[in-house]
PDB file of C-alpha atoms and ligand atoms in Angstrom:
ATOM      1  CA  MET A  85      15.360   5.865   9.033  1.00  0.00           C
ATOM      2  CA  SER A  86      12.279   4.326   7.054  1.00  0.00           C
ATOM      3  CA  LYS A  87      12.684   3.952   3.233  1.00  0.00           C
ATOM      4  CA  ILE A  88      11.019   5.000  -0.001  1.00  0.00           C
ATOM      5  CA  ILE A  89      12.003   2.318  -2.515  1.00  0.00           C
ATOM      6  CA  VAL A  90      11.660   3.617  -5.941  1.00  0.00           C
ATOM      7  CA  LEU A  91      11.179   0.668  -8.361  1.00  0.00           C
ATOM      8  CA  MET A  92      12.379   1.906 -11.835  1.00  0.00           C
ATOM      9  CA  GLY A  93      12.234   0.233 -15.068  1.00  0.00           C
ATOM     10  CA  ALA A  94      10.905   0.287 -18.627  1.00  0.00           C
ATOM     11  CA  PRO A  95       7.087  -0.589 -19.211  1.00  0.00           C
ATOM     12  CA  GLY A  96       6.677  -4.247 -18.635  1.00  0.00           C
ATOM     13  CA  ALA A  97      10.019  -4.712 -16.891  1.00  0.00           C
ATOM     14  CA  GLY A  98       8.371  -6.255 -13.699  1.00  0.00           C
ATOM     15  CA  LYS A  99       7.938  -3.391 -11.400  1.00  0.00           C
ATOM     16  CA  GLY A 100       4.544  -4.303 -10.205  1.00  0.00           C
ATOM     17  CA  THR A 101       5.384  -8.038  -9.836  1.00  0.00           C
ATOM     18  CA  GLN A 102       8.361  -6.976  -7.642  1.00  0.00           C
ATOM     19  CA  ALA A 103       6.164  -4.382  -5.665  1.00  0.00           C
ATOM     20  CA  ARG A 104       3.627  -6.873  -4.741  1.00  0.00           C
ATOM     21  CA  LEU A 105       6.258  -9.297  -3.328  1.00  0.00           C
ATOM     22  CA  LEU A 106       7.645  -6.406  -1.281  1.00  0.00           C
ATOM     23  CA  GLU A 107       4.335  -5.567  -0.109  1.00  0.00           C
ATOM     24  CA  GLU A 108       3.566  -9.142   0.778  1.00  0.00           C
ATOM     25  CA  ARG A 109       6.837  -9.916   2.567  1.00  0.00           C
ATOM     26  CA  HIS A 110       8.020  -6.597   3.885  1.00  0.00           C
ATOM     27  CA  ASN A 111       4.653  -5.005   4.678  1.00  0.00           C
ATOM     28  CA  LEU A 112       5.632  -2.012   2.502  1.00  0.00           C
ATOM     29  CA  PRO A 113       2.600  -0.699   0.708  1.00  0.00           C
ATOM     30  CA  GLN A 114       2.761  -0.664  -2.973  1.00  0.00           C
ATOM     31  CA  ILE A 115       2.131   2.835  -4.351  1.00  0.00           C
ATOM     32  CA  SER A 116       1.421   2.243  -8.077  1.00  0.00           C
ATOM     33  CA  THR A 117       0.551   5.589  -9.715  1.00  0.00           C
ATOM     34  CA  GLY A 118      -0.493   3.377 -12.947  1.00  0.00           C
ATOM     35  CA  ASP A 119      -2.964   1.360 -10.872  1.00  0.00           C
ATOM     36  CA  MET A 120      -4.187   4.518  -9.013  1.00  0.00           C
ATOM     37  CA  PHE A 121      -4.937   6.169 -12.421  1.00  0.00           C
ATOM     38  CA  ARG A 122      -6.483   3.062 -13.864  1.00  0.00           C
ATOM     39  CA  ALA A 123      -8.872   2.995 -10.829  1.00  0.00           C
ATOM     40  CA  LEU A 124      -9.641   6.685 -11.119  1.00  0.00           C
ATOM     41  CA  ALA A 125     -10.336   6.284 -14.802  1.00  0.00           C
ATOM     42  CA  THR A 126     -13.340   4.056 -14.206  1.00  0.00           C
ATOM     43  CA  ASP A 127     -15.336   7.091 -12.941  1.00  0.00           C
ATOM     44  CA  GLN A 128     -17.766   8.984 -15.150  1.00  0.00           C
ATOM     45  CA  THR A 129     -16.174  12.396 -14.907  1.00  0.00           C
ATOM     46  CA  ALA A 130     -14.334  14.731 -17.127  1.00  0.00           C
ATOM     47  CA  LEU A 131     -11.073  14.040 -15.305  1.00  0.00           C
ATOM     48  CA  ALA A 132     -11.512  10.402 -15.464  1.00  0.00           C
ATOM     49  CA  GLU A 133     -12.141  10.731 -19.313  1.00  0.00           C
ATOM     50  CA  GLU A 134      -8.846  12.768 -19.671  1.00  0.00           C
ATOM     51  CA  VAL A 135      -6.901  10.047 -17.714  1.00  0.00           C
ATOM     52  CA  ARG A 136      -8.351   7.364 -19.730  1.00  0.00           C
ATOM     53  CA  ALA A 137      -7.266   9.054 -22.818  1.00  0.00           C
ATOM     54  CA  VAL A 138      -3.821   9.742 -21.796  1.00  0.00           C
ATOM     55  CA  GLN A 139      -3.203   6.229 -20.353  1.00  0.00           C
ATOM     56  CA  ALA A 140      -4.696   4.646 -23.518  1.00  0.00           C
ATOM     57  CA  ALA A 141      -2.352   6.716 -25.580  1.00  0.00           C
ATOM     58  CA  GLY A 142       0.759   5.747 -23.715  1.00  0.00           C
ATOM     59  CA  LYS A 143       1.647   9.352 -22.793  1.00  0.00           C
ATOM     60  CA  LEU A 144       2.186  10.720 -19.449  1.00  0.00           C
ATOM     61  CA  ILE A 145      -0.394  12.317 -17.131  1.00  0.00           C
ATOM     62  CA  SER A 146       0.472  15.766 -15.984  1.00  0.00           C
ATOM     63  CA  ASP A 147       3.008  16.335 -13.146  1.00  0.00           C
ATOM     64  CA  ASP A 148       0.530  18.335 -11.096  1.00  0.00           C
ATOM     65  CA  LEU A 149      -2.064  15.599 -10.954  1.00  0.00           C
ATOM     66  CA  VAL A 150       0.455  12.785 -10.270  1.00  0.00           C
ATOM     67  CA  ILE A 151       2.156  14.784  -7.725  1.00  0.00           C
ATOM     68  CA  ARG A 152      -1.140  15.612  -5.801  1.00  0.00           C
ATOM     69  CA  ILE A 153      -2.072  11.935  -5.761  1.00  0.00           C
ATOM     70  CA  VAL A 154       1.364  10.788  -4.575  1.00  0.00           C
ATOM     71  CA  GLN A 155       1.392  13.297  -1.746  1.00  0.00           C
ATOM     72  CA  GLU A 156      -2.027  12.474  -0.454  1.00  0.00           C
ATOM     73  CA  ARG A 157      -1.496   8.811  -0.640  1.00  0.00           C
ATOM     74  CA  THR A 158       1.937   8.624   0.877  1.00  0.00           C
ATOM     75  CA  ASN A 159       0.939  10.730   3.873  1.00  0.00           C
ATOM     76  CA  ARG A 160      -1.499   8.114   4.973  1.00  0.00           C
ATOM     77  CA  GLU A 161      -0.742   6.149   8.276  1.00  0.00           C
ATOM     78  CA  ASP A 162       0.053   2.863   6.327  1.00  0.00           C
ATOM     79  CA  CYS A 163       3.097   4.676   4.685  1.00  0.00           C
ATOM     80  CA  LYS A 164       4.622   5.714   7.919  1.00  0.00           C
ATOM     81  CA  HIS A 165       7.225   2.995   8.161  1.00  0.00           C
ATOM     82  CA  GLY A 166       8.050   3.314   4.460  1.00  0.00           C
ATOM     83  CA  TYR A 167       6.635   2.279   1.010  1.00  0.00           C
ATOM     84  CA  VAL A 168       7.357   1.355  -2.337  1.00  0.00           C
ATOM     85  CA  LEU A 169       6.772   3.501  -5.498  1.00  0.00           C
ATOM     86  CA  ASP A 170       6.041   1.805  -8.545  1.00  0.00           C
ATOM     87  CA  GLY A 171       6.051   3.918 -11.706  1.00  0.00           C
ATOM     88  CA  PHE A 172       6.842   7.196  -9.819  1.00  0.00           C
ATOM     89  CA  PRO A 173       8.963   9.434 -10.522  1.00  0.00           C
ATOM     90  CA  ARG A 174       8.828   9.366 -14.237  1.00  0.00           C
ATOM     91  CA  THR A 175      10.033  12.938 -14.927  1.00  0.00           C
ATOM     92  CA  THR A 176      12.699  15.275 -13.514  1.00  0.00           C
ATOM     93  CA  VAL A 177       9.613  17.480 -11.903  1.00  0.00           C
ATOM     94  CA  GLN A 178       8.362  14.535 -10.245  1.00  0.00           C
ATOM     95  CA  ALA A 179      11.867  13.404  -8.940  1.00  0.00           C
ATOM     96  CA  ALA A 180      12.342  17.032  -7.598  1.00  0.00           C
ATOM     97  CA  MET A 181       9.103  16.778  -5.777  1.00  0.00           C
ATOM     98  CA  LEU A 182       9.880  13.370  -4.248  1.00  0.00           C
ATOM     99  CA  GLU A 183      13.102  14.873  -2.762  1.00  0.00           C
ATOM    100  CA  LYS A 184      11.078  17.353  -0.784  1.00  0.00           C
ATOM    101  CA  LEU A 185       8.524  14.896   0.183  1.00  0.00           C
ATOM    102  CA  ALA A 186      11.280  12.519   1.531  1.00  0.00           C
ATOM    103  CA  VAL A 187      12.838  15.294   3.715  1.00  0.00           C
ATOM    104  CA  GLU A 188       9.157  16.313   5.014  1.00  0.00           C
ATOM    105  CA  GLN A 189       8.362  12.606   5.876  1.00  0.00           C
ATOM    106  CA  GLY A 190      11.858  11.913   7.283  1.00  0.00           C
ATOM    107  CA  LYS A 191      12.550   9.153   4.793  1.00  0.00           C
ATOM    108  CA  LYS A 192      15.469   8.001   2.789  1.00  0.00           C
ATOM    109  CA  ILE A 193      15.193   7.446  -1.097  1.00  0.00           C
ATOM    110  CA  LEU A 194      16.565   3.983  -2.517  1.00  0.00           C
ATOM    111  CA  ALA A 195      16.262   3.633  -6.307  1.00  0.00           C
ATOM    112  CA  VAL A 196      16.156  -0.013  -7.615  1.00  0.00           C
ATOM    113  CA  LEU A 197      16.289  -0.524 -11.546  1.00  0.00           C
ATOM    114  CA  VAL A 198      14.772  -3.567 -12.861  1.00  0.00           C
ATOM    115  CA  ASP A 199      17.023  -3.905 -15.813  1.00  0.00           C
ATOM    116  CA  VAL A 200      15.453  -5.772 -18.812  1.00  0.00           C
ATOM    117  CA  PRO A 201      16.595  -5.287 -22.549  1.00  0.00           C
ATOM    118  CA  LEU A 202      14.324  -3.729 -24.926  1.00  0.00           C
ATOM    119  CA  GLU A 203      13.742  -6.867 -27.036  1.00  0.00           C
ATOM    120  CA  GLU A 204      12.099  -8.731 -24.090  1.00  0.00           C
ATOM    121  CA  LEU A 205       9.699  -5.969 -22.934  1.00  0.00           C
ATOM    122  CA  GLU A 206       7.105  -6.354 -25.791  1.00  0.00           C
ATOM    123  CA  LYS A 207       6.322  -9.934 -24.970  1.00  0.00           C
ATOM    124  CA  ARG A 208       5.972  -9.190 -21.134  1.00  0.00           C
ATOM    125  CA  ALA A 209       3.498  -6.219 -21.925  1.00  0.00           C
ATOM    126  CA  THR A 210       1.442  -8.070 -24.757  1.00  0.00           C
ATOM    127  CA  GLY A 211       1.158 -11.198 -22.862  1.00  0.00           C
ATOM    128  CA  ARG A 212       0.264  -9.517 -19.469  1.00  0.00           C
ATOM    129  CA  ARG A 213      -3.243 -10.178 -17.868  1.00  0.00           C
ATOM    130  CA  SER A 214      -4.190  -9.148 -14.439  1.00  0.00           C
ATOM    131  CA  CYS A 215      -6.962  -9.878 -11.884  1.00  0.00           C
ATOM    132  CA  PRO A 216      -9.515  -7.103 -11.444  1.00  0.00           C
ATOM    133  CA  ILE A 217     -10.202  -8.406  -7.819  1.00  0.00           C
ATOM    134  CA  CYS A 218      -6.666  -9.031  -6.193  1.00  0.00           C
ATOM    135  CA  GLY A 219      -4.368  -7.408  -8.930  1.00  0.00           C
ATOM    136  CA  GLU A 220      -2.388 -10.715  -9.478  1.00  0.00           C
ATOM    137  CA  ILE A 221      -0.347 -10.447 -12.561  1.00  0.00           C
ATOM    138  CA  TYR A 222      -0.075 -13.137 -15.168  1.00  0.00           C
ATOM    139  CA  ASN A 223       1.502 -13.576 -18.554  1.00  0.00           C
ATOM    140  CA  VAL A 224       0.070 -15.885 -21.121  1.00  0.00           C
ATOM    141  CA  TYR A 225       3.833 -16.517 -22.061  1.00  0.00           C
ATOM    142  CA  PHE A 226       5.688 -16.591 -18.843  1.00  0.00           C
ATOM    143  CA  LYS A 227       3.166 -17.163 -16.131  1.00  0.00           C
ATOM    144  CA  PRO A 228      -0.148 -18.361 -17.474  1.00  0.00           C
ATOM    145  CA  PRO A 229      -3.057 -18.853 -14.991  1.00  0.00           C
ATOM    146  CA  LYS A 230      -4.293 -22.453 -14.618  1.00  0.00           C
ATOM    147  CA  VAL A 231      -7.449 -21.913 -16.556  1.00  0.00           C
ATOM    148  CA  GLU A 232      -6.900 -19.601 -19.544  1.00  0.00           C
ATOM    149  CA  GLY A 233      -8.405 -15.947 -18.933  1.00  0.00           C
ATOM    150  CA  VAL A 234      -9.390 -16.717 -15.208  1.00  0.00           C
ATOM    151  CA  CYS A 235      -7.566 -15.922 -11.965  1.00  0.00           C
ATOM    152  CA  ASP A 236      -6.340 -18.807 -10.032  1.00  0.00           C
ATOM    153  CA  LEU A 237      -7.575 -17.188  -6.728  1.00  0.00           C
ATOM    154  CA  HIS A 238     -10.852 -15.733  -7.921  1.00  0.00           C
ATOM    155  CA  PRO A 239     -12.428 -18.380 -10.458  1.00  0.00           C
ATOM    156  CA  ASP A 240     -15.305 -15.920 -11.239  1.00  0.00           C
ATOM    157  CA  ALA A 241     -13.064 -13.193 -12.334  1.00  0.00           C
ATOM    158  CA  GLN A 242     -12.088 -12.683 -15.942  1.00  0.00           C
ATOM    159  CA  LEU A 243      -8.525 -11.384 -16.356  1.00  0.00           C
ATOM    160  CA  ILE A 244      -8.034  -8.057 -17.749  1.00  0.00           C
ATOM    161  CA  HIS A 245      -5.990  -7.161 -20.690  1.00  0.00           C
ATOM    162  CA  ARG A 246      -4.828  -3.443 -20.439  1.00  0.00           C
ATOM    163  CA  THR A 247      -5.711  -0.950 -23.377  1.00  0.00           C
ATOM    164  CA  ASP A 248      -2.173   0.244 -23.382  1.00  0.00           C
ATOM    165  CA  ASP A 249      -0.716  -3.347 -23.765  1.00  0.00           C
ATOM    166  CA  THR A 250      -0.825  -3.682 -27.633  1.00  0.00           C
ATOM    167  CA  ALA A 251       2.253  -3.834 -29.766  1.00  0.00           C
ATOM    168  CA  GLU A 252       1.527  -0.364 -31.106  1.00  0.00           C
ATOM    169  CA  LYS A 253       1.080   1.338 -27.782  1.00  0.00           C
ATOM    170  CA  ILE A 254       4.023  -0.371 -26.272  1.00  0.00           C
ATOM    171  CA  LYS A 255       6.259   1.341 -28.842  1.00  0.00           C
ATOM    172  CA  VAL A 256       4.858   4.857 -27.724  1.00  0.00           C
ATOM    173  CA  ARG A 257       5.211   3.971 -23.989  1.00  0.00           C
ATOM    174  CA  LEU A 258       8.869   2.684 -24.450  1.00  0.00           C
ATOM    175  CA  ALA A 259       9.599   6.024 -26.385  1.00  0.00           C
ATOM    176  CA  THR A 260       8.138   7.997 -23.785  1.00  0.00           C
ATOM    177  CA  TYR A 261      10.111   6.068 -21.137  1.00  0.00           C
ATOM    178  CA  GLU A 262      13.453   6.689 -23.168  1.00  0.00           C
ATOM    179  CA  GLN A 263      12.689  10.489 -23.456  1.00  0.00           C
ATOM    180  CA  GLN A 264      11.153  11.394 -20.022  1.00  0.00           C
ATOM    181  CA  THR A 265      12.150   8.715 -17.398  1.00  0.00           C
ATOM    182  CA  ARG A 266      15.585   7.138 -18.396  1.00  0.00           C
ATOM    183  CA  PRO A 267      17.366  10.374 -17.583  1.00  0.00           C
ATOM    184  CA  LEU A 268      16.307   9.784 -13.884  1.00  0.00           C
ATOM    185  CA  LEU A 269      18.564   6.871 -13.675  1.00  0.00           C
ATOM    186  CA  ASP A 270      21.674   9.134 -14.074  1.00  0.00           C
ATOM    187  CA  TYR A 271      20.169  11.402 -11.559  1.00  0.00           C
ATOM    188  CA  TYR A 272      19.967   8.728  -8.767  1.00  0.00           C
ATOM    189  CA  GLU A 273      23.244   7.169 -10.139  1.00  0.00           C
ATOM    190  CA  LYS A 274      24.989  10.402  -9.476  1.00  0.00           C
ATOM    191  CA  SER A 275      23.923  10.683  -5.878  1.00  0.00           C
ATOM    192  CA  ASN A 276      24.836   6.936  -5.376  1.00  0.00           C
ATOM    193  CA  ARG A 277      21.334   5.935  -4.782  1.00  0.00           C
ATOM    194  CA  LEU A 278      20.817   3.600  -7.927  1.00  0.00           C
ATOM    195  CA  HIS A 279      20.976  -0.087  -7.454  1.00  0.00           C
ATOM    196  CA  ARG A 280      20.600  -2.239 -10.695  1.00  0.00           C
ATOM    197  CA  VAL A 281      19.283  -5.732 -10.604  1.00  0.00           C
ATOM    198  CA  ASP A 282      19.190  -8.052 -13.716  1.00  0.00           C
ATOM    199  CA  GLY A 283      15.630  -8.458 -14.557  1.00  0.00           C
ATOM    200  CA  THR A 284      15.788 -11.087 -17.027  1.00  0.00           C
ATOM    201  CA  ARG A 285      15.684 -13.845 -14.536  1.00  0.00           C
ATOM    202  CA  ALA A 286      12.806 -15.501 -12.700  1.00  0.00           C
ATOM    203  CA  PRO A 287      10.914 -12.959 -10.462  1.00  0.00           C
ATOM    204  CA  GLU A 288      12.001 -14.876  -7.307  1.00  0.00           C
ATOM    205  CA  ALA A 289      15.718 -14.427  -8.143  1.00  0.00           C
ATOM    206  CA  ILE A 290      15.044 -10.793  -9.043  1.00  0.00           C
ATOM    207  CA  TYR A 291      13.371 -10.397  -5.797  1.00  0.00           C
ATOM    208  CA  ALA A 292      16.163 -12.049  -3.730  1.00  0.00           C
ATOM    209  CA  ASP A 293      18.732  -9.163  -5.058  1.00  0.00           C
ATOM    210  CA  ILE A 294      16.090  -6.502  -4.301  1.00  0.00           C
ATOM    211  CA  GLU A 295      15.715  -7.713  -0.799  1.00  0.00           C
ATOM    212  CA  LYS A 296      19.398  -7.879  -0.300  1.00  0.00           C
ATOM    213  CA  VAL A 297      19.657  -4.143  -1.365  1.00  0.00           C
ATOM    214  CA  VAL A 298      16.782  -3.097   0.920  1.00  0.00           C
ATOM    215  CA  ASN A 299      18.181  -4.883   4.000  1.00  0.00           C
ATOM    216  CA  ARG A 300      22.006  -3.761   3.218  1.00  0.00           C
ATOM    217  CA  GLU A 301      20.769   0.006   3.205  1.00  0.00           C
ATOM    218  CA  SER A 302      18.912  -0.322   6.552  1.00  0.00           C
TER     219      SER A 302
HETATM  220  P1  AP5 B 600       2.196   1.893 -15.358  1.00  0.00           P
HETATM  221  O1  AP5 B 600       1.117   1.302 -14.747  1.00  0.00           O
HETATM  222  O2  AP5 B 600       3.161   2.205 -14.438  1.00  0.00           O
HETATM  223  O3  AP5 B 600       2.838   0.975 -16.479  1.00  0.00           O
HETATM  224  P2  AP5 B 600       4.397   1.044 -16.921  1.00  0.00           P
HETATM  225  O4  AP5 B 600       5.373   1.794 -16.382  1.00  0.00           O
HETATM  226  O5  AP5 B 600       4.259   0.976 -18.530  1.00  0.00           O
HETATM  227  O6  AP5 B 600       4.846  -0.441 -16.443  1.00  0.00           O
HETATM  228  P3  AP5 B 600       3.794  -1.596 -16.555  1.00  0.00           P
HETATM  229  O7  AP5 B 600       2.964  -1.697 -15.491  1.00  0.00           O
HETATM  230  O8  AP5 B 600       3.411  -1.793 -17.810  1.00  0.00           O
HETATM  231  O9  AP5 B 600       4.911  -2.921 -16.210  1.00  0.00           O
HETATM  232  P4  AP5 B 600       5.514  -3.330 -14.842  1.00  0.00           P
HETATM  233  O10 AP5 B 600       6.923  -2.827 -14.818  1.00  0.00           O
HETATM  234  O11 AP5 B 600       4.779  -2.904 -13.669  1.00  0.00           O
HETATM  235  O12 AP5 B 600       5.543  -4.838 -15.246  1.00  0.00           O
HETATM  236  P5  AP5 B 600       4.664  -6.172 -14.592  1.00  0.00           P
HETATM  237  O13 AP5 B 600       5.237  -6.462 -13.156  1.00  0.00           O
HETATM  238  O14 AP5 B 600       3.292  -5.936 -14.688  1.00  0.00           O
HETATM  239  O15 AP5 B 600       1.654   3.232 -16.194  1.00  0.00           O
HETATM  240  C1  AP5 B 600       0.623   3.264 -16.956  1.00  0.00           C
HETATM  241  C2  AP5 B 600       0.365   4.622 -17.632  1.00  0.00           C
HETATM  242  O16 AP5 B 600      -0.129   5.278 -16.427  1.00  0.00           O
HETATM  243  C3  AP5 B 600       1.526   5.371 -18.172  1.00  0.00           C
HETATM  244  O17 AP5 B 600       1.692   5.102 -19.400  1.00  0.00           O
HETATM  245  C4  AP5 B 600       0.944   6.890 -17.853  1.00  0.00           C
HETATM  246  O18 AP5 B 600      -0.100   7.094 -18.888  1.00  0.00           O
HETATM  247  C5  AP5 B 600       0.377   6.753 -16.594  1.00  0.00           C
HETATM  248  N1  AP5 B 600       1.196   7.076 -15.380  1.00  0.00           N
HETATM  249  C6  AP5 B 600       1.549   6.163 -14.496  1.00  0.00           C
HETATM  250  N2  AP5 B 600       2.376   6.679 -13.622  1.00  0.00           N
HETATM  251  C7  AP5 B 600       2.690   7.932 -14.043  1.00  0.00           C
HETATM  252  C8  AP5 B 600       3.542   8.992 -13.529  1.00  0.00           C
HETATM  253  N3  AP5 B 600       4.334   8.942 -12.566  1.00  0.00           N
HETATM  254  N4  AP5 B 600       3.457  10.195 -14.340  1.00  0.00           N
HETATM  255  C9  AP5 B 600       2.752  10.267 -15.435  1.00  0.00           C
HETATM  256  N5  AP5 B 600       1.894   9.338 -15.800  1.00  0.00           N
HETATM  257  C10 AP5 B 600       2.005   8.164 -15.163  1.00  0.00           C
HETATM  258  O19 AP5 B 600       5.203  -7.127 -15.391  1.00  0.00           O
HETATM  259  C11 AP5 B 600       4.872  -7.210 -16.963  1.00  0.00           C
HETATM  260  C12 AP5 B 600       4.479  -8.501 -17.392  1.00  0.00           C
HETATM  261  O20 AP5 B 600       5.851  -9.398 -17.463  1.00  0.00           O
HETATM  262  C13 AP5 B 600       3.492  -9.320 -16.604  1.00  0.00           C
HETATM  263  O21 AP5 B 600       2.795 -10.174 -17.460  1.00  0.00           O
HETATM  264  C14 AP5 B 600       4.426 -10.223 -15.555  1.00  0.00           C
HETATM  265  O22 AP5 B 600       3.871 -11.454 -15.302  1.00  0.00           O
HETATM  266  C15 AP5 B 600       5.711 -10.410 -16.621  1.00  0.00           C
HETATM  267  N6  AP5 B 600       6.866 -10.698 -15.736  1.00  0.00           N
HETATM  268  C16 AP5 B 600       7.247  -9.754 -14.751  1.00  0.00           C
HETATM  269  N7  AP5 B 600       8.423 -10.234 -14.166  1.00  0.00           N
HETATM  270  C17 AP5 B 600       8.986 -11.209 -14.985  1.00  0.00           C
HETATM  271  C18 AP5 B 600      10.115 -12.123 -15.030  1.00  0.00           C
HETATM  272  N8  AP5 B 600      10.996 -11.980 -14.232  1.00  0.00           N
HETATM  273  N9  AP5 B 600      10.169 -12.855 -16.217  1.00  0.00           N
HETATM  274  C19 AP5 B 600       9.207 -12.964 -16.978  1.00  0.00           C
HETATM  275  N10 AP5 B 600       8.116 -12.489 -16.938  1.00  0.00           N
HETATM  276  C20 AP5 B 600       7.906 -11.389 -16.114  1.00  0.00           C
HETATM  277 MG1   MG B 601       2.878  -1.955 -13.407  1.00  0.00          MG
END
């Protein structure tokens, strides 16, 4: 049975970094709701304006909209053999919808928590920069690009600093995570579907553990 790998973790824990590795090495598409909404937010529509404001504030986008987007995206051909969810589900309503979707799609849910203590998260988020062309994720403290502010692979692209990656907004995002998303860890734990990996190590060491979980659960 093909899998839905749910990458869980607080803002800045490294979900995107690990999802990109899974996509590259396991050919499992990365479905990042955050990235999808950031792309949508560049439009000049009332909906885009609303998404921009909610994301910039560090609050959550409405369940209805998120669910519609995930449903549409994961029913595409490239998700047929499984996919990685990065940033979804974030609420109990979203988790319930995913259960139904998994049944409809004939897939098994596997949740992996990238576990990073609170005190390490701020530097990860404030230091993050990403390439607008390939999405490569850098960090001015932990993974600086070769030339400051520029993607190693796209020398003409200036790296982006997300509007919600300020110390002030990170506090709001962490509070949102604690209230709305952390309870989902219990939910997956109770049904024996939660796998915890120590997210304080180097990305490759974390990835090796995730890969073991994915292969073991085949
Ligand atoms: P989203 O884009 O999902 O943001 P997030 O959950 O806050 O997570 P981040 O992307 O900040 O962190 P990450 O875990 O991906 O870490 P990364 O790999 O980049 O969501 C943004 C917003 O969109 C939400 O606030 C909400 O408004 C909306 N939204 C999205 N999904 C939604 C949903 N389902 N429902 C409602 N609203 C939704 O790494 C972070 C940094 O750390 C990088 O600089 C990286 O280089 C570095 N790093 C990574 N791993 C390591 C390591 N092992 N050691 C050292 N540094 C590391
Ligand atoms: Mg991310």
